[in-house]
CSV table of C-alpha atoms and ligand atoms in Angstrom, one decimal:
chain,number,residue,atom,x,y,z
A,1,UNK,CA,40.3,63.5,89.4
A,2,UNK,CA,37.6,61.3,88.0
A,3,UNK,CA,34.1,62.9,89.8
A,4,UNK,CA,31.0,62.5,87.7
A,5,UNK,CA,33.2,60.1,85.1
A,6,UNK,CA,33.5,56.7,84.0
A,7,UNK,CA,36.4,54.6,84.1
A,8,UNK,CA,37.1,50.8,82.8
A,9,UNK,CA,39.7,48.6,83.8
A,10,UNK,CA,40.5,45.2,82.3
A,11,UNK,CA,42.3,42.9,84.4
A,12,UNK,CA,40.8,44.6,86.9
A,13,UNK,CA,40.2,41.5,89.8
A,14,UNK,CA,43.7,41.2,90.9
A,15,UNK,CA,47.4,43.4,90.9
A,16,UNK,CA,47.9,46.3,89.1
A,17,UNK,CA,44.3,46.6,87.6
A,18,UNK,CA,42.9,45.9,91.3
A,19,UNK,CA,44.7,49.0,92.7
A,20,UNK,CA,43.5,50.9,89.7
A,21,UNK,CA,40.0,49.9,89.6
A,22,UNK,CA,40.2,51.2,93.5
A,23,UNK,CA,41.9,54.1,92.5
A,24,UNK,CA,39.7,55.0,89.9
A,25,UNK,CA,36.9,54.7,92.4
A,26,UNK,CA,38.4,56.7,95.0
A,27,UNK,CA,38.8,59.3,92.6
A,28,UNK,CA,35.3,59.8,92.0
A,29,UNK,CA,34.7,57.4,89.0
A,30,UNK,CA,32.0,55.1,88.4
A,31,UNK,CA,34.4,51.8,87.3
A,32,UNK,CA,33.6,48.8,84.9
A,33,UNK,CA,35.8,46.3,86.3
A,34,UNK,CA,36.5,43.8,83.8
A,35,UNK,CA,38.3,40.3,83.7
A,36,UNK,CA,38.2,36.7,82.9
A,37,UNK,CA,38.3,36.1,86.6
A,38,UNK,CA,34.0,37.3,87.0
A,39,UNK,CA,34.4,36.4,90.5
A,40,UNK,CA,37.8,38.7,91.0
A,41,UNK,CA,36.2,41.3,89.7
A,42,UNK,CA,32.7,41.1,91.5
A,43,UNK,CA,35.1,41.1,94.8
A,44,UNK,CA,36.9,44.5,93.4
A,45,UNK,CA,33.8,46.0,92.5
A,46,UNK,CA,32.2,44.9,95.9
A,47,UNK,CA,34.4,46.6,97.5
A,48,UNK,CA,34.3,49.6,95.7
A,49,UNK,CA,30.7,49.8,96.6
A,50,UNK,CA,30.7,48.5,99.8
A,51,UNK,CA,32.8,51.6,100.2
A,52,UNK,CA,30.1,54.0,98.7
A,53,UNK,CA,31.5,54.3,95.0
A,54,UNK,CA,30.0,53.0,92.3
A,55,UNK,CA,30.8,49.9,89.9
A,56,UNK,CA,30.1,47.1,87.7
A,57,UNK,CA,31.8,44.0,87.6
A,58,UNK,CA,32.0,42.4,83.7
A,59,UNK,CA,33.3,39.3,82.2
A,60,UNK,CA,35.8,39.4,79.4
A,61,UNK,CA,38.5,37.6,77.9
A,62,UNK,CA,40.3,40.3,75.8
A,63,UNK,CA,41.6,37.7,73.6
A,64,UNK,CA,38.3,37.5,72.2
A,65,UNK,CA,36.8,40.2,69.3
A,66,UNK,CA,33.3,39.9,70.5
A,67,UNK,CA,34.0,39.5,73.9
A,68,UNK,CA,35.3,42.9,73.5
A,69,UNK,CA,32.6,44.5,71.0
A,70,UNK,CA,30.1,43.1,74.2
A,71,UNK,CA,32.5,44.9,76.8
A,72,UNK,CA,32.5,48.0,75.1
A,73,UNK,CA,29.0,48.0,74.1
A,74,UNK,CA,27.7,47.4,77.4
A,75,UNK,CA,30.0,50.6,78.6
A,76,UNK,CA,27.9,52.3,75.9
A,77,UNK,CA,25.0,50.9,76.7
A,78,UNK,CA,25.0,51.0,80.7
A,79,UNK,CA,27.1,54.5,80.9
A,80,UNK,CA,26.8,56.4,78.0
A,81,UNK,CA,30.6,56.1,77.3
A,82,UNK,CA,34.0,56.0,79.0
A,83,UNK,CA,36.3,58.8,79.8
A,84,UNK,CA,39.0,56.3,81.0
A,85,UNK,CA,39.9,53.0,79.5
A,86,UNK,CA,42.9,50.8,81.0
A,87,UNK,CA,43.9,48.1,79.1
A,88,UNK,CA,46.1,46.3,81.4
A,89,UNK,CA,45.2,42.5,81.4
A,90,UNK,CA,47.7,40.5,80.5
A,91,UNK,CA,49.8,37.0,80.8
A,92,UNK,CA,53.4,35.8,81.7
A,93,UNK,CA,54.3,32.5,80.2
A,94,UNK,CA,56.6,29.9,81.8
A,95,UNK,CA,60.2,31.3,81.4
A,96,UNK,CA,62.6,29.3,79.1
A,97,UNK,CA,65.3,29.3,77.3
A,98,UNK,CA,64.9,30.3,73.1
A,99,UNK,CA,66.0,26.8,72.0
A,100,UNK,CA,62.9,24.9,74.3
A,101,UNK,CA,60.8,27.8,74.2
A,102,UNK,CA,57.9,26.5,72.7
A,103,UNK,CA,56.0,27.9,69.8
A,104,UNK,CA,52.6,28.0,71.1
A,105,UNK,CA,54.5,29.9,74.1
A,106,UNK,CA,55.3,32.7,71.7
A,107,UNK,CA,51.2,32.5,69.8
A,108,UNK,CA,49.7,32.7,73.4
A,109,UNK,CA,51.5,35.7,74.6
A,110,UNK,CA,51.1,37.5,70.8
A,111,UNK,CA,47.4,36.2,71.2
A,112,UNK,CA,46.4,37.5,74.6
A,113,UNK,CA,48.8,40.4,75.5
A,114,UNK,CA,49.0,42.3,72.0
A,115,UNK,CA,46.4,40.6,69.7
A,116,UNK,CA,44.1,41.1,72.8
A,117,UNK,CA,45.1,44.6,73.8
A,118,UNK,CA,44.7,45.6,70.2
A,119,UNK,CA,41.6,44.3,69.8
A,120,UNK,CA,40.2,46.0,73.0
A,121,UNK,CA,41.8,49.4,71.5
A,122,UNK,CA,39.4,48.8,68.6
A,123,UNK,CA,36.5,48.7,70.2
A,124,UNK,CA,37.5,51.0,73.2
A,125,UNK,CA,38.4,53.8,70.7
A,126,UNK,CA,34.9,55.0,69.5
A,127,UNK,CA,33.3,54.2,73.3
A,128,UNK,CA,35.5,57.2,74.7
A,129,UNK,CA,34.0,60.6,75.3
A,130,UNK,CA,36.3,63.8,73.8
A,131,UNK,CA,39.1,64.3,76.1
A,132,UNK,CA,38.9,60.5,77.6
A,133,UNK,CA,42.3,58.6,77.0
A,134,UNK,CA,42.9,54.8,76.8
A,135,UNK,CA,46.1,53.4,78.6
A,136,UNK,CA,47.4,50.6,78.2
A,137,UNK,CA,50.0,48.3,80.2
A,138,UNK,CA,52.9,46.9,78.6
A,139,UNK,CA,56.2,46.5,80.5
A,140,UNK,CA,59.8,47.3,81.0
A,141,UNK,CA,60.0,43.7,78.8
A,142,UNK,CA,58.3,45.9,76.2
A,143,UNK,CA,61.9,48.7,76.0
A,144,UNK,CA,64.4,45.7,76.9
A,145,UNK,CA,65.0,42.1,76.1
A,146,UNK,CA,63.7,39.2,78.1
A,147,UNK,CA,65.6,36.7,76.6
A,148,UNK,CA,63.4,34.1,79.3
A,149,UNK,CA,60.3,35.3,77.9
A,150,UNK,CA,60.6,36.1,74.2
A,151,UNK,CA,57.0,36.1,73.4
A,152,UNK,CA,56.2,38.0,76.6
A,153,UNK,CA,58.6,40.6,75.6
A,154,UNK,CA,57.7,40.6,72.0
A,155,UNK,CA,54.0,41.4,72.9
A,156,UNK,CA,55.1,44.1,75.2
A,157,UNK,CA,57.2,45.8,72.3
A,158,UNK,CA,54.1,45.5,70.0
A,159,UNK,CA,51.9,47.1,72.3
A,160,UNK,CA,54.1,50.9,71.7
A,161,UNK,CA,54.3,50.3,68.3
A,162,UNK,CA,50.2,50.2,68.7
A,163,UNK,CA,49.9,53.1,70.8
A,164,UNK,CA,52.3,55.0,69.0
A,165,UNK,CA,50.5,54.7,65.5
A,166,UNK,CA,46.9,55.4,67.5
A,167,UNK,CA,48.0,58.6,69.1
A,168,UNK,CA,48.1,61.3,66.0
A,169,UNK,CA,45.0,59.4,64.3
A,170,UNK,CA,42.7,59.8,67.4
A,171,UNK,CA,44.5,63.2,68.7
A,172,UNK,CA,41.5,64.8,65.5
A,173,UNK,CA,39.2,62.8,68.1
A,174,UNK,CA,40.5,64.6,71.5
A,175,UNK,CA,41.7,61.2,72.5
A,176,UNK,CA,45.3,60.2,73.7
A,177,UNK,CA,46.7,56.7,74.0
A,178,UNK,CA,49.6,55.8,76.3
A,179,UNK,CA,51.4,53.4,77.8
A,180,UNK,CA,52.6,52.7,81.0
A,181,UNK,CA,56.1,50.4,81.2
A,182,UNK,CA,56.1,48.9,85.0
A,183,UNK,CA,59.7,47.2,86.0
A,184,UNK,CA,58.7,44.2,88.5
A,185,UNK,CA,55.4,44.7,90.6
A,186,UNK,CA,54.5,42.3,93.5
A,187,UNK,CA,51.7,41.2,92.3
A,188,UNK,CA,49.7,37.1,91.7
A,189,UNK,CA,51.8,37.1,88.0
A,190,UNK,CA,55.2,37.2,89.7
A,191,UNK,CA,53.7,34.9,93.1
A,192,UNK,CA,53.1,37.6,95.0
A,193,UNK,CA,49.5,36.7,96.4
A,194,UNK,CA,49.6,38.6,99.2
A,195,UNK,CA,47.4,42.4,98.1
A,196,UNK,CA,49.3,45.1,99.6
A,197,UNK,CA,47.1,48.1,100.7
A,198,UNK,CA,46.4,51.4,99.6
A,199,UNK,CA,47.6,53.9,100.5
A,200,UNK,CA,47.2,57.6,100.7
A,201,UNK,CA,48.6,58.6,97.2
A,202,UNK,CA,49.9,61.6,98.6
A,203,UNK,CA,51.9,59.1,101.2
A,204,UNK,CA,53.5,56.5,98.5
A,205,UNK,CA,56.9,55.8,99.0
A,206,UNK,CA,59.6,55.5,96.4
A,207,UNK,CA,60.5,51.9,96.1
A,208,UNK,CA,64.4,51.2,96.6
A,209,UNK,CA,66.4,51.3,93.1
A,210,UNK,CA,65.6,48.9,90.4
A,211,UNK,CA,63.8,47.3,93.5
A,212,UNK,CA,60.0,45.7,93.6
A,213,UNK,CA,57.0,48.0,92.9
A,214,UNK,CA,53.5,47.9,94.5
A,215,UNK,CA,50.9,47.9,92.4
A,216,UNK,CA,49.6,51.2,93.2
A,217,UNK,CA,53.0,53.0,91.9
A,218,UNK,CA,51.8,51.4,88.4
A,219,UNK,CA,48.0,52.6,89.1
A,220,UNK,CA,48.9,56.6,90.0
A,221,UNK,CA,51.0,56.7,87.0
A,222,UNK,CA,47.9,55.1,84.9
A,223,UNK,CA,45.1,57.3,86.6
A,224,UNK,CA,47.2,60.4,85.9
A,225,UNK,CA,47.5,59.5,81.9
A,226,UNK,CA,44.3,58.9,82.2
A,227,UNK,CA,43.0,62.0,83.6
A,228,UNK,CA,42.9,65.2,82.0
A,229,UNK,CA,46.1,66.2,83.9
A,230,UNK,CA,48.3,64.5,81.3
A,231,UNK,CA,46.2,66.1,78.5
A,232,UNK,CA,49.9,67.2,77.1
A,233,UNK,CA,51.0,63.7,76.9
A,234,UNK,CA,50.0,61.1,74.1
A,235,UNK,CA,52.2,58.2,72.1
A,236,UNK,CA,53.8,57.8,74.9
A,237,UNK,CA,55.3,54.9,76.7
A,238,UNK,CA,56.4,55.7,80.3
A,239,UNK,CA,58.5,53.6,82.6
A,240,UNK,CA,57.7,53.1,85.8
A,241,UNK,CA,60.4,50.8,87.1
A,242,UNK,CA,62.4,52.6,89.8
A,243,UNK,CA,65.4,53.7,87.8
A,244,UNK,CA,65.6,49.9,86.0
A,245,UNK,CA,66.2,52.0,82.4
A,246,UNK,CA,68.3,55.1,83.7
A,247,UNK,CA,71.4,53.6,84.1
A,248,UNK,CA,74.2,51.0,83.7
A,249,UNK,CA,72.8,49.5,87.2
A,250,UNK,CA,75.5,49.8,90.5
A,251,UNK,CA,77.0,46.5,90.1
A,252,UNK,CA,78.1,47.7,86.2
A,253,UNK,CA,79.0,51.0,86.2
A,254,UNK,CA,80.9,51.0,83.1
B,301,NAD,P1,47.9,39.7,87.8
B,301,NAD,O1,48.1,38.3,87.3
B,301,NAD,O2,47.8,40.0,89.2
B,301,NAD,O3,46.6,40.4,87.1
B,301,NAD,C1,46.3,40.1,85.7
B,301,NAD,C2,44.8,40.0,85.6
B,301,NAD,O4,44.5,39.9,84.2
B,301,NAD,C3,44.2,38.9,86.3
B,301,NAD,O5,43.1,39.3,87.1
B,301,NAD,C4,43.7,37.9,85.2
B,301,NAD,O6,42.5,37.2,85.5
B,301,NAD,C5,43.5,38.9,84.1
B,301,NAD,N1,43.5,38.3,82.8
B,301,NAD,C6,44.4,37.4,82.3
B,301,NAD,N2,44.1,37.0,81.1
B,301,NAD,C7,43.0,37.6,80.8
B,301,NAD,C8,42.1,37.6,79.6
B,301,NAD,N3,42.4,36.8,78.5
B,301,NAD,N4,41.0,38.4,79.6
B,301,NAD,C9,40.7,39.1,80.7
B,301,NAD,N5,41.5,39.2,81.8
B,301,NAD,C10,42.6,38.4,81.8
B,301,NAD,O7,49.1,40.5,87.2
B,301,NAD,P2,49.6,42.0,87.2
B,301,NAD,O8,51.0,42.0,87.5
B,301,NAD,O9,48.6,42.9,87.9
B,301,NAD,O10,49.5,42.3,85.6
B,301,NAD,C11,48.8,43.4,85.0
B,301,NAD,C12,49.5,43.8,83.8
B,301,NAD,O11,50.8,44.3,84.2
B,301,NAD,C13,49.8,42.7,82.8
B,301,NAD,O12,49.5,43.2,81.5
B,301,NAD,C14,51.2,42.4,83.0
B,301,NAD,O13,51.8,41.9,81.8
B,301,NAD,C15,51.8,43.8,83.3
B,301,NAD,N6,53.1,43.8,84.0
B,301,NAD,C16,53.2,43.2,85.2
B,301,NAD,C17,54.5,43.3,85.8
B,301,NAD,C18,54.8,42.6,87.1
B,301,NAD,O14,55.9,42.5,87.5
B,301,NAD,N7,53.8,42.1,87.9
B,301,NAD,C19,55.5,44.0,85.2
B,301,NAD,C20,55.3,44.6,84.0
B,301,NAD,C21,54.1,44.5,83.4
């Protein structure tokens, strides 16, 4: 899917953005694996060429404006451009109820997981070849209520209303912008330390209803937006969450 291109991944040293930056590489692509984590990400990209793909390992933290202008120049700089960027770092703040939730709770999560996605949009945007597509992760928090994680969820609604309003300006560019909504993925941010490994895509199996995702159900779903398959699609945020949003759920069928 990704032969001869060049892919970036922020957050890309653990989770979702782990199995992406893998993905991505497996695929063909060389991959910028980027994270505040450096030596996360040196162990993805390791691996990636330890396996005989190519990749870089950089250090970011995408709540920072320059620390973005460097990521993004360096892609420039080092591979002539991007054809694939995926946003996908991000935090989860210590649940609590609205009336202790604490206010610097609510600053962090705007700071890092919109103000920082944003940011990394803006410098992203003019790295991207024609035909190259940015992605970004938000979350099933970011099309329902969280009421445990208000600024968590808040962020994650922000985030469509930013790739929503990029998708017609950058369509003149032969860019599209998308999201990708998981439900829960076992992954470091929910405990889960334990990597599950890839598998063949072609072998993936469904998880059970409104049950726990791996994260390489999140990862196929944000290479394919990504690649020039999903050319049709841009604006768009797409769940990923085992049938979490399609119904009532069993135990309340009315
Ligand atoms: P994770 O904790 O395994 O990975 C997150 C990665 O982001 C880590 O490597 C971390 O070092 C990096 N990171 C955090 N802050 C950063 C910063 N300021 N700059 C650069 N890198 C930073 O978690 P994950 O579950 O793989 O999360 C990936 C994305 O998926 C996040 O945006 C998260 O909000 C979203 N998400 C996760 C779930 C879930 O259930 N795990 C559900 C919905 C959405």
């Amino acid at each position: 899917m990704f032969g001869g291109k060049t892919a970036l991944v922020t957050g890309g040293a653990s989770g979702i953005g782990e199995a992406a930056a893998l993905r991505f590489a497996q695929e063909g692509a060389t991959v910028v694996v980027a994270d505040l984590n450096i030596a996360g990400a040196e162990r993805v990209a390791g691996a990636i060429i330890a396996a005989g793909g190519k990749a870089a390992a950089v250090a970011v933290d995408i709540a920072s404006d320059e620390a973005n202008q460097v990521l993004f120049s360096t892609c420039r700089d080092r591979f002539g451009g991007l054809d694939a960027a995926f946003l996908n770092a991000g935090i989860l703040d210590n649940w609590a109820e609205f009336e202790e939730y604490q206010t610097a709770s609510f600053d962090r999560m705007l700071a890092v997981n919109l103000r920082g996605t944003f940011l990394g949009l803006k410098a992203a945007m003019p790295v991207l070849r024609p035909g190259g597509a940015a992605v970004v992760t938000a979350s099933l928090a970011g099309l329902l209520g969280l009421p445990p994680a208000i600024g968590y969820s808040t962020a994650k609604h922000g985030l469509l209303g930013i790739v929503k309003s990029l998708a017609a300006p950058y369509a003149r560019h032969g860019l599209r912008v998308n999201a990708v909504c998981p439900g829960s993925v076992l992954t470091p941010m929910v405990g889960v330390t334990e990597a599950t490994p890839l598998v063949d895509p072609d072998t993936l199996e469904a998880p059970p209803y409104r049950g726990d995702l791996h994260p390489q159900h999140i990862a196929e779903v944000a290479l394919f937006l990504a690649s020039r398959r999903a050319a049709g699609i841009n604006g768009l945020a797409v769940p990923v969450d085992a049938a979490f949003t399609a119904d009532f759920g069993e135990s309340n069928p009315e």
